[in-house]
Amino acid sequence: MPPDGAVQYFEESPFPRELGTTTTGPRPEPARLSYDKFWQEYHSSVERETELDVRRKRELQIKLEKFTQYPVGWDSYGAPPLRSDTKDFALSVLNVIMQPRTPLPHVAPSSVGGLHVEWHERGIDLELHIIAPYDCDVWFSDSRNPDAQPVEDKIANADFAVLTEPIDLLTSRAD
Amino acid sequence: MADSNNGAIPNDAGLLRRIHPDLVTPDKNLGRSRPMTGAFLGKDKELSVDAEPILRQHGLDLSFSLRNWPNFSLARFRAGDARAKGLRVVHDPCPEEQPDNPAHTLVIGATRSIAQALACACEWPVELSGQEPQRD
């Protein structure tokens, strides 16, 4: 047997008959194949997740684009359409805070040319009113945590740390 | 503008707010659809509504509130609920943007948390399909 014969032997034949009769079944698939398969599946699931993420973000982008084209008074009470700079800012914020498995928020234009972004699921109520770039109101409540007080905050810069906890909960918590 | 916070619009009066379809959110925590909180946040903390008893006094019904907006829904909350949260309910008939609306009323002072409470507690007198429910 050549020096690497043993390796070759293990890899090529899951059930080497030349060793004679045996009462045991074929050996399970070699560990190395399972390892390859694992990575193959892992990569394809990551690719699927990335594709999904890109598609979801594209859907949001199309929606927000549509809001910028609404006529003045679209809500029947004189509201202006979503401002273009606010749309761009909102998309960049969502891109930063949302993770691949974060549920999509419900979005709608606001009465002042801004954007309402709301999640109401998994016990979380998270509302973000993007009034204009770097001018946002945040409201967050967690009904499954009796000790947690509702959080109301104003974001006037690019620091969205206040959204980290609710987004993590929305992403990781079961329905 | 007549200040009807003194009771001219009674506490049990229904106040009707038109809701654009985009402003209806599926609230999975409540298990039903409701107006987004933002639908109850007006400019300068002034929320335009129609007072139901005044509509009736003028021989009008809910369809008047949707006369130019057939795809909208109508959400209703009580004047008493708004007052209980410290809001003013002010009859403001025929404003410039709605000169034909004798029932136009302003609810003044809603903060985000009050708007959310109203959005969660309101009824849908006109279903999302735009149909007024049958009356008994």
PDB file of C-alpha atoms in Angstrom:
ATOM      1  CA  MET A   1       0.000   0.000   0.000  1.00  0.00           C
ATOM      2  CA  PRO A   2       1.495   3.376  -0.952  1.00  0.00           C
ATOM      3  CA  PRO A   3       2.010   5.926   1.842  1.00  0.00           C
ATOM      4  CA  ASP A   4      -1.309   7.660   1.144  1.00  0.00           C
ATOM      5  CA  GLY A   5      -3.077   4.407   0.410  1.00  0.00           C
ATOM      6  CA  ALA A   6      -4.980   4.437   3.650  1.00  0.00           C
ATOM      7  CA  VAL A   7      -6.452   7.875   2.965  1.00  0.00           C
ATOM      8  CA  GLN A   8      -7.338   6.886  -0.578  1.00  0.00           C
ATOM      9  CA  TYR A   9      -8.811   3.650   0.674  1.00  0.00           C
ATOM     10  CA  PHE A  10     -11.079   5.426   3.150  1.00  0.00           C
ATOM     11  CA  GLU A  11     -12.180   8.024   0.648  1.00  0.00           C
ATOM     12  CA  GLU A  12     -12.941   5.771  -2.269  1.00  0.00           C
ATOM     13  CA  SER A  13     -14.814   2.908  -0.780  1.00  0.00           C
ATOM     14  CA  PRO A  14     -17.382   3.285   1.918  1.00  0.00           C
ATOM     15  CA  PHE A  15     -17.641  -0.508   2.101  1.00  0.00           C
ATOM     16  CA  PRO A  16     -14.407  -2.295   1.118  1.00  0.00           C
ATOM     17  CA  ARG A  17     -15.521  -5.793   0.064  1.00  0.00           C
ATOM     18  CA  GLU A  18     -12.015  -7.235  -0.331  1.00  0.00           C
ATOM     19  CA  LEU A  19     -11.763  -7.465   3.426  1.00  0.00           C
ATOM     20  CA  GLY A  20     -14.232 -10.290   3.380  1.00  0.00           C
ATOM     21  CA  THR A  21     -17.701 -10.813   4.727  1.00  0.00           C
ATOM     22  CA  THR A  22     -19.068  -8.529   7.347  1.00  0.00           C
ATOM     23  CA  THR A  23     -22.393  -8.270   9.032  1.00  0.00           C
ATOM     24  CA  THR A  24     -22.236  -4.516   9.462  1.00  0.00           C
ATOM     25  CA  GLY A  25     -23.752  -2.099   6.956  1.00  0.00           C
ATOM     26  CA  PRO A  26     -21.829   0.408   4.877  1.00  0.00           C
ATOM     27  CA  ARG A  27     -19.898   2.971   6.817  1.00  0.00           C
ATOM     28  CA  PRO A  28     -21.507   6.381   7.105  1.00  0.00           C
ATOM     29  CA  GLU A  29     -20.372   8.989   4.623  1.00  0.00           C
ATOM     30  CA  PRO A  30     -16.781  10.019   5.347  1.00  0.00           C
ATOM     31  CA  ALA A  31     -16.553  12.982   7.666  1.00  0.00           C
ATOM     32  CA  ARG A  32     -14.735  15.075   5.074  1.00  0.00           C
ATOM     33  CA  LEU A  33     -17.653  14.818   2.647  1.00  0.00           C
ATOM     34  CA  SER A  34     -20.078  15.874   5.341  1.00  0.00           C
ATOM     35  CA  TYR A  35     -17.851  18.794   6.134  1.00  0.00           C
ATOM     36  CA  ASP A  36     -17.813  19.838   2.448  1.00  0.00           C
ATOM     37  CA  LYS A  37     -21.537  19.404   2.275  1.00  0.00           C
ATOM     38  CA  PHE A  38     -21.972  21.502   5.374  1.00  0.00           C
ATOM     39  CA  TRP A  39     -20.032  24.400   3.866  1.00  0.00           C
ATOM     40  CA  GLN A  40     -21.824  24.025   0.547  1.00  0.00           C
ATOM     41  CA  GLU A  41     -25.170  24.253   2.319  1.00  0.00           C
ATOM     42  CA  TYR A  42     -23.957  27.027   4.553  1.00  0.00           C
ATOM     43  CA  HIS A  43     -22.778  29.102   1.592  1.00  0.00           C
ATOM     44  CA  SER A  44     -25.967  28.530  -0.345  1.00  0.00           C
ATOM     45  CA  SER A  45     -28.076  29.519   2.686  1.00  0.00           C
ATOM     46  CA  VAL A  46     -25.987  32.667   3.115  1.00  0.00           C
ATOM     47  CA  GLU A  47     -26.424  33.406  -0.583  1.00  0.00           C
ATOM     48  CA  ARG A  48     -30.168  32.833  -0.297  1.00  0.00           C
ATOM     49  CA  GLU A  49     -30.317  35.109   2.749  1.00  0.00           C
ATOM     50  CA  THR A  50     -28.292  37.781   0.977  1.00  0.00           C
ATOM     51  CA  GLU A  51     -30.527  37.576  -2.093  1.00  0.00           C
ATOM     52  CA  LEU A  52     -33.584  37.855   0.134  1.00  0.00           C
ATOM     53  CA  ASP A  53     -32.071  40.790   1.960  1.00  0.00           C
ATOM     54  CA  VAL A  54     -31.279  42.563  -1.307  1.00  0.00           C
ATOM     55  CA  ARG A  55     -34.787  41.868  -2.607  1.00  0.00           C
ATOM     56  CA  ARG A  56     -36.416  43.142   0.601  1.00  0.00           C
ATOM     57  CA  LYS A  57     -34.353  46.302   0.552  1.00  0.00           C
ATOM     58  CA  ARG A  58     -35.226  46.817  -3.093  1.00  0.00           C
ATOM     59  CA  GLU A  59     -38.924  46.471  -2.235  1.00  0.00           C
ATOM     60  CA  LEU A  60     -38.547  49.127   0.453  1.00  0.00           C
ATOM     61  CA  GLN A  61     -36.687  51.384  -1.943  1.00  0.00           C
ATOM     62  CA  ILE A  62     -39.473  51.109  -4.539  1.00  0.00           C
ATOM     63  CA  LYS A  63     -42.111  51.854  -1.906  1.00  0.00           C
ATOM     64  CA  LEU A  64     -40.284  54.924  -0.635  1.00  0.00           C
ATOM     65  CA  GLU A  65     -39.688  56.133  -4.183  1.00  0.00           C
ATOM     66  CA  LYS A  66     -43.450  55.889  -4.754  1.00  0.00           C
ATOM     67  CA  PHE A  67     -44.111  57.986  -1.616  1.00  0.00           C
ATOM     68  CA  THR A  68     -41.971  60.816  -2.995  1.00  0.00           C
ATOM     69  CA  GLN A  69     -44.292  61.000  -6.003  1.00  0.00           C
ATOM     70  CA  TYR A  70     -47.523  61.331  -4.012  1.00  0.00           C
ATOM     71  CA  PRO A  71     -49.447  64.555  -4.648  1.00  0.00           C
ATOM     72  CA  VAL A  72     -49.759  67.239  -1.991  1.00  0.00           C
ATOM     73  CA  GLY A  73     -52.782  66.296   0.111  1.00  0.00           C
ATOM     74  CA  TRP A  74     -52.372  62.547  -0.478  1.00  0.00           C
ATOM     75  CA  ASP A  75     -53.704  61.860   3.036  1.00  0.00           C
ATOM     76  CA  SER A  76     -56.765  64.120   2.452  1.00  0.00           C
ATOM     77  CA  TYR A  77     -55.452  66.541   5.092  1.00  0.00           C
ATOM     78  CA  GLY A  78     -52.926  68.506   3.069  1.00  0.00           C
ATOM     79  CA  ALA A  79     -49.799  66.409   3.705  1.00  0.00           C
ATOM     80  CA  PRO A  80     -46.843  66.912   1.371  1.00  0.00           C
ATOM     81  CA  PRO A  81     -45.168  63.878  -0.277  1.00  0.00           C
ATOM     82  CA  LEU A  82     -42.127  62.229   1.281  1.00  0.00           C
ATOM     83  CA  ARG A  83     -39.129  64.486   0.781  1.00  0.00           C
ATOM     84  CA  SER A  84     -36.452  63.049  -1.455  1.00  0.00           C
ATOM     85  CA  ASP A  85     -33.601  63.755   0.973  1.00  0.00           C
ATOM     86  CA  THR A  86     -35.613  62.182   3.789  1.00  0.00           C
ATOM     87  CA  LYS A  87     -36.199  59.099   1.632  1.00  0.00           C
ATOM     88  CA  ASP A  88     -32.452  58.731   1.011  1.00  0.00           C
ATOM     89  CA  PHE A  89     -31.703  59.218   4.687  1.00  0.00           C
ATOM     90  CA  ALA A  90     -34.404  56.705   5.692  1.00  0.00           C
ATOM     91  CA  LEU A  91     -32.995  54.092   3.326  1.00  0.00           C
ATOM     92  CA  SER A  92     -29.504  54.534   4.712  1.00  0.00           C
ATOM     93  CA  VAL A  93     -30.811  54.259   8.285  1.00  0.00           C
ATOM     94  CA  LEU A  94     -32.774  51.083   7.495  1.00  0.00           C
ATOM     95  CA  ASN A  95     -29.747  49.674   5.727  1.00  0.00           C
ATOM     96  CA  VAL A  96     -27.668  50.230   8.838  1.00  0.00           C
ATOM     97  CA  ILE A  97     -30.094  49.029  11.501  1.00  0.00           C
ATOM     98  CA  MET A  98     -31.810  46.094   9.792  1.00  0.00           C
ATOM     99  CA  GLN A  99     -30.289  42.631   9.864  1.00  0.00           C
ATOM    100  CA  PRO A 100     -31.006  39.905   7.284  1.00  0.00           C
ATOM    101  CA  ARG A 101     -33.631  38.256   9.504  1.00  0.00           C
ATOM    102  CA  THR A 102     -35.222  41.444  10.837  1.00  0.00           C
ATOM    103  CA  PRO A 103     -38.907  41.533   9.882  1.00  0.00           C
ATOM    104  CA  LEU A 104     -39.768  44.202   7.345  1.00  0.00           C
ATOM    105  CA  PRO A 105     -41.341  47.280   8.942  1.00  0.00           C
ATOM    106  CA  HIS A 106     -44.585  48.869   7.850  1.00  0.00           C
ATOM    107  CA  VAL A 107     -43.694  52.172   6.217  1.00  0.00           C
ATOM    108  CA  ALA A 108     -45.871  55.118   5.272  1.00  0.00           C
ATOM    109  CA  PRO A 109     -45.306  58.776   4.519  1.00  0.00           C
ATOM    110  CA  SER A 110     -46.040  61.204   7.335  1.00  0.00           C
ATOM    111  CA  SER A 111     -48.063  64.399   7.431  1.00  0.00           C
ATOM    112  CA  VAL A 112     -44.912  66.550   7.402  1.00  0.00           C
ATOM    113  CA  GLY A 113     -43.092  64.998   4.428  1.00  0.00           C
ATOM    114  CA  GLY A 114     -41.323  62.434   6.570  1.00  0.00           C
ATOM    115  CA  LEU A 115     -41.599  58.684   6.955  1.00  0.00           C
ATOM    116  CA  HIS A 116     -43.255  56.500   9.578  1.00  0.00           C
ATOM    117  CA  VAL A 117     -41.507  53.171  10.145  1.00  0.00           C
ATOM    118  CA  GLU A 118     -43.343  50.815  12.493  1.00  0.00           C
ATOM    119  CA  TRP A 119     -42.992  47.250  13.783  1.00  0.00           C
ATOM    120  CA  HIS A 120     -45.767  45.716  15.891  1.00  0.00           C
ATOM    121  CA  GLU A 121     -44.913  42.062  16.409  1.00  0.00           C
ATOM    122  CA  ARG A 122     -43.208  39.567  18.741  1.00  0.00           C
ATOM    123  CA  GLY A 123     -44.346  41.706  21.676  1.00  0.00           C
ATOM    124  CA  ILE A 124     -42.355  44.654  20.386  1.00  0.00           C
ATOM    125  CA  ASP A 125     -43.839  47.982  19.386  1.00  0.00           C
ATOM    126  CA  LEU A 126     -41.156  50.031  17.687  1.00  0.00           C
ATOM    127  CA  GLU A 127     -42.013  53.264  15.947  1.00  0.00           C
ATOM    128  CA  LEU A 128     -39.623  55.533  14.150  1.00  0.00           C
ATOM    129  CA  HIS A 129     -40.747  58.832  12.672  1.00  0.00           C
ATOM    130  CA  ILE A 130     -38.084  60.126  10.330  1.00  0.00           C
ATOM    131  CA  ILE A 131     -39.154  63.748  10.090  1.00  0.00           C
ATOM    132  CA  ALA A 132     -36.145  64.871   8.064  1.00  0.00           C
ATOM    133  CA  PRO A 133     -32.494  63.828   7.771  1.00  0.00           C
ATOM    134  CA  TYR A 134     -31.014  63.632  11.285  1.00  0.00           C
ATOM    135  CA  ASP A 135     -34.353  64.441  12.871  1.00  0.00           C
ATOM    136  CA  CYS A 136     -36.148  61.341  14.138  1.00  0.00           C
ATOM    137  CA  ASP A 137     -38.520  60.398  16.924  1.00  0.00           C
ATOM    138  CA  VAL A 138     -38.282  56.898  18.377  1.00  0.00           C
ATOM    139  CA  TRP A 139     -40.794  55.078  20.532  1.00  0.00           C
ATOM    140  CA  PHE A 140     -40.223  51.534  21.801  1.00  0.00           C
ATOM    141  CA  SER A 141     -42.125  49.229  24.101  1.00  0.00           C
ATOM    142  CA  ASP A 142     -41.704  45.537  24.926  1.00  0.00           C
ATOM    143  CA  SER A 143     -44.903  43.962  26.230  1.00  0.00           C
ATOM    144  CA  ARG A 144     -43.170  40.630  27.002  1.00  0.00           C
ATOM    145  CA  ASN A 145     -40.845  42.256  29.486  1.00  0.00           C
ATOM    146  CA  PRO A 146     -42.903  43.550  32.421  1.00  0.00           C
ATOM    147  CA  ASP A 147     -39.875  45.379  33.858  1.00  0.00           C
ATOM    148  CA  ALA A 148     -39.169  47.341  30.688  1.00  0.00           C
ATOM    149  CA  GLN A 149     -40.462  50.892  30.532  1.00  0.00           C
ATOM    150  CA  PRO A 150     -41.458  52.377  27.160  1.00  0.00           C
ATOM    151  CA  VAL A 151     -38.603  54.352  25.640  1.00  0.00           C
ATOM    152  CA  GLU A 152     -39.240  57.664  23.897  1.00  0.00           C
ATOM    153  CA  ASP A 153     -36.255  59.356  22.346  1.00  0.00           C
ATOM    154  CA  LYS A 154     -35.200  61.909  19.805  1.00  0.00           C
ATOM    155  CA  ILE A 155     -32.346  61.246  17.396  1.00  0.00           C
ATOM    156  CA  ALA A 156     -30.708  64.372  16.045  1.00  0.00           C
ATOM    157  CA  ASN A 157     -27.482  62.862  14.719  1.00  0.00           C
ATOM    158  CA  ALA A 158     -26.222  59.667  13.110  1.00  0.00           C
ATOM    159  CA  ASP A 159     -26.161  57.661  16.341  1.00  0.00           C
ATOM    160  CA  PHE A 160     -28.886  55.026  16.184  1.00  0.00           C
ATOM    161  CA  ALA A 161     -27.702  53.036  19.194  1.00  0.00           C
ATOM    162  CA  VAL A 162     -31.108  53.416  20.821  1.00  0.00           C
ATOM    163  CA  LEU A 163     -32.484  51.128  18.093  1.00  0.00           C
ATOM    164  CA  THR A 164     -30.002  48.326  18.700  1.00  0.00           C
ATOM    165  CA  GLU A 165     -31.922  46.559  21.469  1.00  0.00           C
ATOM    166  CA  PRO A 166     -35.361  46.620  19.840  1.00  0.00           C
ATOM    167  CA  ILE A 167     -33.980  45.551  16.462  1.00  0.00           C
ATOM    168  CA  ASP A 168     -32.038  42.702  18.100  1.00  0.00           C
ATOM    169  CA  LEU A 169     -35.210  41.582  19.884  1.00  0.00           C
ATOM    170  CA  LEU A 170     -37.291  41.807  16.698  1.00  0.00           C
ATOM    171  CA  THR A 171     -34.675  39.792  14.859  1.00  0.00           C
ATOM    172  CA  SER A 172     -34.025  37.061  17.396  1.00  0.00           C
ATOM    173  CA  ARG A 173     -37.310  36.611  19.231  1.00  0.00           C
ATOM    174  CA  ALA A 174     -39.773  33.896  18.211  1.00  0.00           C
ATOM    175  CA  ASP A 175     -43.348  34.799  17.242  1.00  0.00           C
TER     176      ASP A 175
ATOM    177  CA  MET B   1     -63.835  78.600  15.578  1.00  0.00           C
ATOM    178  CA  ALA B   2     -66.110  77.619  18.438  1.00  0.00           C
ATOM    179  CA  ASP B   3     -64.415  75.952  21.363  1.00  0.00           C
ATOM    180  CA  SER B   4     -66.626  72.996  22.046  1.00  0.00           C
ATOM    181  CA  ASN B   5     -64.471  71.584  24.746  1.00  0.00           C
ATOM    182  CA  ASN B   6     -67.162  72.688  27.189  1.00  0.00           C
ATOM    183  CA  GLY B   7     -69.417  69.864  26.040  1.00  0.00           C
ATOM    184  CA  ALA B   8     -71.108  71.242  22.911  1.00  0.00           C
ATOM    185  CA  ILE B   9     -69.669  68.158  21.284  1.00  0.00           C
ATOM    186  CA  PRO B  10     -70.731  65.564  23.832  1.00  0.00           C
ATOM    187  CA  ASN B  11     -68.300  63.074  25.250  1.00  0.00           C
ATOM    188  CA  ASP B  12     -70.044  60.175  23.546  1.00  0.00           C
ATOM    189  CA  ALA B  13     -69.767  61.846  20.123  1.00  0.00           C
ATOM    190  CA  GLY B  14     -67.861  59.829  17.571  1.00  0.00           C
ATOM    191  CA  LEU B  15     -64.962  61.666  15.951  1.00  0.00           C
ATOM    192  CA  LEU B  16     -64.107  60.366  12.487  1.00  0.00           C
ATOM    193  CA  ARG B  17     -60.641  60.411  10.987  1.00  0.00           C
ATOM    194  CA  ARG B  18     -59.993  59.409   7.378  1.00  0.00           C
ATOM    195  CA  ILE B  19     -57.212  56.850   7.054  1.00  0.00           C
ATOM    196  CA  HIS B  20     -55.211  56.477   3.848  1.00  0.00           C
ATOM    197  CA  PRO B  21     -54.625  52.781   2.959  1.00  0.00           C
ATOM    198  CA  ASP B  22     -50.868  53.182   3.517  1.00  0.00           C
ATOM    199  CA  LEU B  23     -51.570  54.230   7.094  1.00  0.00           C
ATOM    200  CA  VAL B  24     -53.245  50.943   8.047  1.00  0.00           C
ATOM    201  CA  THR B  25     -50.791  48.608   9.737  1.00  0.00           C
ATOM    202  CA  PRO B  26     -51.198  44.947  10.624  1.00  0.00           C
ATOM    203  CA  ASP B  27     -50.585  44.981  14.380  1.00  0.00           C
ATOM    204  CA  LYS B  28     -49.590  41.390  15.156  1.00  0.00           C
ATOM    205  CA  ASN B  29     -49.393  42.189  18.871  1.00  0.00           C
ATOM    206  CA  LEU B  30     -53.075  43.165  18.867  1.00  0.00           C
ATOM    207  CA  GLY B  31     -53.988  40.556  16.259  1.00  0.00           C
ATOM    208  CA  ARG B  32     -55.742  43.028  13.983  1.00  0.00           C
ATOM    209  CA  SER B  33     -55.206  45.926  11.624  1.00  0.00           C
ATOM    210  CA  ARG B  34     -55.249  49.425  13.017  1.00  0.00           C
ATOM    211  CA  PRO B  35     -54.273  52.926  11.935  1.00  0.00           C
ATOM    212  CA  MET B  36     -50.579  53.648  12.313  1.00  0.00           C
ATOM    213  CA  THR B  37     -49.808  55.935  15.213  1.00  0.00           C
ATOM    214  CA  GLY B  38     -48.729  58.485  12.637  1.00  0.00           C
ATOM    215  CA  ALA B  39     -52.280  58.651  11.281  1.00  0.00           C
ATOM    216  CA  PHE B  40     -53.240  60.422  14.524  1.00  0.00           C
ATOM    217  CA  LEU B  41     -50.355  62.842  14.552  1.00  0.00           C
ATOM    218  CA  GLY B  42     -51.468  66.004  12.811  1.00  0.00           C
ATOM    219  CA  LYS B  43     -49.432  69.033  11.918  1.00  0.00           C
ATOM    220  CA  ASP B  44     -48.780  71.288  14.905  1.00  0.00           C
ATOM    221  CA  LYS B  45     -50.547  68.775  17.154  1.00  0.00           C
ATOM    222  CA  GLU B  46     -53.870  69.549  15.459  1.00  0.00           C
ATOM    223  CA  LEU B  47     -55.823  66.574  14.217  1.00  0.00           C
ATOM    224  CA  SER B  48     -58.695  67.133  11.758  1.00  0.00           C
ATOM    225  CA  VAL B  49     -61.757  64.972  12.309  1.00  0.00           C
ATOM    226  CA  ASP B  50     -65.485  65.078  11.549  1.00  0.00           C
ATOM    227  CA  ALA B  51     -67.882  65.113  14.508  1.00  0.00           C
ATOM    228  CA  GLU B  52     -70.529  62.466  13.907  1.00  0.00           C
ATOM    229  CA  PRO B  53     -73.472  64.193  15.682  1.00  0.00           C
ATOM    230  CA  ILE B  54     -72.899  67.353  13.638  1.00  0.00           C
ATOM    231  CA  LEU B  55     -72.868  65.321  10.435  1.00  0.00           C
ATOM    232  CA  ARG B  56     -76.251  63.831  11.448  1.00  0.00           C
ATOM    233  CA  GLN B  57     -77.642  67.283  12.357  1.00  0.00           C
ATOM    234  CA  HIS B  58     -76.951  68.311   8.762  1.00  0.00           C
ATOM    235  CA  GLY B  59     -78.546  65.205   7.348  1.00  0.00           C
ATOM    236  CA  LEU B  60     -75.197  63.733   6.397  1.00  0.00           C
ATOM    237  CA  ASP B  61     -73.802  60.290   7.082  1.00  0.00           C
ATOM    238  CA  LEU B  62     -70.386  58.659   7.147  1.00  0.00           C
ATOM    239  CA  SER B  63     -70.179  58.575   3.371  1.00  0.00           C
ATOM    240  CA  PHE B  64     -69.901  62.385   3.454  1.00  0.00           C
ATOM    241  CA  SER B  65     -66.553  62.049   5.225  1.00  0.00           C
ATOM    242  CA  LEU B  66     -65.322  59.880   2.382  1.00  0.00           C
ATOM    243  CA  ARG B  67     -66.984  61.908  -0.389  1.00  0.00           C
ATOM    244  CA  ASN B  68     -63.752  62.667  -2.234  1.00  0.00           C
ATOM    245  CA  TRP B  69     -61.682  59.772  -0.963  1.00  0.00           C
ATOM    246  CA  PRO B  70     -63.450  56.514  -1.796  1.00  0.00           C
ATOM    247  CA  ASN B  71     -60.512  54.222  -1.024  1.00  0.00           C
ATOM    248  CA  PHE B  72     -59.923  55.529   2.472  1.00  0.00           C
ATOM    249  CA  SER B  73     -61.155  53.983   5.715  1.00  0.00           C
ATOM    250  CA  LEU B  74     -62.765  55.802   8.613  1.00  0.00           C
ATOM    251  CA  ALA B  75     -61.528  55.405  12.172  1.00  0.00           C
ATOM    252  CA  ARG B  76     -63.685  56.504  15.085  1.00  0.00           C
ATOM    253  CA  PHE B  77     -62.820  57.473  18.624  1.00  0.00           C
ATOM    254  CA  ARG B  78     -64.953  59.217  21.233  1.00  0.00           C
ATOM    255  CA  ALA B  79     -64.644  62.890  22.142  1.00  0.00           C
ATOM    256  CA  GLY B  80     -64.656  61.817  25.802  1.00  0.00           C
ATOM    257  CA  ASP B  81     -61.622  59.577  25.230  1.00  0.00           C
ATOM    258  CA  ALA B  82     -59.715  62.495  23.722  1.00  0.00           C
ATOM    259  CA  ARG B  83     -60.713  64.844  26.560  1.00  0.00           C
ATOM    260  CA  ALA B  84     -59.771  62.230  29.140  1.00  0.00           C
ATOM    261  CA  LYS B  85     -56.235  62.419  27.763  1.00  0.00           C
ATOM    262  CA  GLY B  86     -56.193  66.187  28.111  1.00  0.00           C
ATOM    263  CA  LEU B  87     -56.920  67.004  24.467  1.00  0.00           C
ATOM    264  CA  ARG B  88     -59.181  69.846  23.368  1.00  0.00           C
ATOM    265  CA  VAL B  89     -62.033  69.122  20.979  1.00  0.00           C
ATOM    266  CA  VAL B  90     -62.850  72.247  18.987  1.00  0.00           C
ATOM    267  CA  HIS B  91     -65.602  72.575  16.401  1.00  0.00           C
ATOM    268  CA  ASP B  92     -64.047  74.229  13.331  1.00  0.00           C
ATOM    269  CA  PRO B  93     -66.733  74.209  10.638  1.00  0.00           C
ATOM    270  CA  CYS B  94     -66.026  74.770   6.935  1.00  0.00           C
ATOM    271  CA  PRO B  95     -62.283  75.507   7.065  1.00  0.00           C
ATOM    272  CA  GLU B  96     -60.579  76.852   3.958  1.00  0.00           C
ATOM    273  CA  GLU B  97     -59.499  73.401   2.766  1.00  0.00           C
ATOM    274  CA  GLN B  98     -62.956  71.871   3.347  1.00  0.00           C
ATOM    275  CA  PRO B  99     -65.473  74.695   2.853  1.00  0.00           C
ATOM    276  CA  ASP B 100     -68.366  72.271   2.491  1.00  0.00           C
ATOM    277  CA  ASN B 101     -67.756  70.456   5.777  1.00  0.00           C
ATOM    278  CA  PRO B 102     -69.945  71.694   8.646  1.00  0.00           C
ATOM    279  CA  ALA B 103     -68.749  68.887  10.932  1.00  0.00           C
ATOM    280  CA  HIS B 104     -65.045  69.625  10.715  1.00  0.00           C
ATOM    281  CA  THR B 105     -63.493  69.567  14.167  1.00  0.00           C
ATOM    282  CA  LEU B 106     -59.982  69.836  15.558  1.00  0.00           C
ATOM    283  CA  VAL B 107     -58.550  67.633  18.274  1.00  0.00           C
ATOM    284  CA  ILE B 108     -55.660  69.561  19.720  1.00  0.00           C
ATOM    285  CA  GLY B 109     -52.618  68.532  21.718  1.00  0.00           C
ATOM    286  CA  ALA B 110     -51.989  64.865  20.899  1.00  0.00           C
ATOM    287  CA  THR B 111     -48.505  63.633  21.715  1.00  0.00           C
ATOM    288  CA  ARG B 112     -47.070  60.431  20.236  1.00  0.00           C
ATOM    289  CA  SER B 113     -48.136  58.272  23.176  1.00  0.00           C
ATOM    290  CA  ILE B 114     -51.671  59.716  23.098  1.00  0.00           C
ATOM    291  CA  ALA B 115     -51.821  59.208  19.327  1.00  0.00           C
ATOM    292  CA  GLN B 116     -50.778  55.600  19.812  1.00  0.00           C
ATOM    293  CA  ALA B 117     -53.426  55.034  22.476  1.00  0.00           C
ATOM    294  CA  LEU B 118     -56.106  56.468  20.165  1.00  0.00           C
ATOM    295  CA  ALA B 119     -54.849  54.400  17.223  1.00  0.00           C
ATOM    296  CA  CYS B 120     -55.010  51.206  19.287  1.00  0.00           C
ATOM    297  CA  ALA B 121     -58.429  51.939  20.783  1.00  0.00           C
ATOM    298  CA  CYS B 122     -60.309  53.304  17.770  1.00  0.00           C
ATOM    299  CA  GLU B 123     -63.051  51.482  15.875  1.00  0.00           C
ATOM    300  CA  TRP B 124     -63.501  51.033  12.134  1.00  0.00           C
ATOM    301  CA  PRO B 125     -67.006  52.321  11.325  1.00  0.00           C
ATOM    302  CA  VAL B 126     -66.131  51.979   7.664  1.00  0.00           C
ATOM    303  CA  GLU B 127     -64.383  48.740   6.885  1.00  0.00           C
ATOM    304  CA  LEU B 128     -61.084  48.626   5.075  1.00  0.00           C
ATOM    305  CA  SER B 129     -62.961  47.633   1.926  1.00  0.00           C
ATOM    306  CA  GLY B 130     -64.663  51.024   2.067  1.00  0.00           C
ATOM    307  CA  GLN B 131     -68.063  49.523   2.970  1.00  0.00           C
ATOM    308  CA  GLU B 132     -70.078  50.919   5.850  1.00  0.00           C
ATOM    309  CA  PRO B 133     -71.187  48.005   8.064  1.00  0.00           C
ATOM    310  CA  GLN B 134     -74.882  47.082   8.069  1.00  0.00           C
ATOM    311  CA  ARG B 135     -76.790  48.590  10.957  1.00  0.00           C
ATOM    312  CA  ASP B 136     -79.219  46.547  13.069  1.00  0.00           C
TER     313      ASP B 136
END
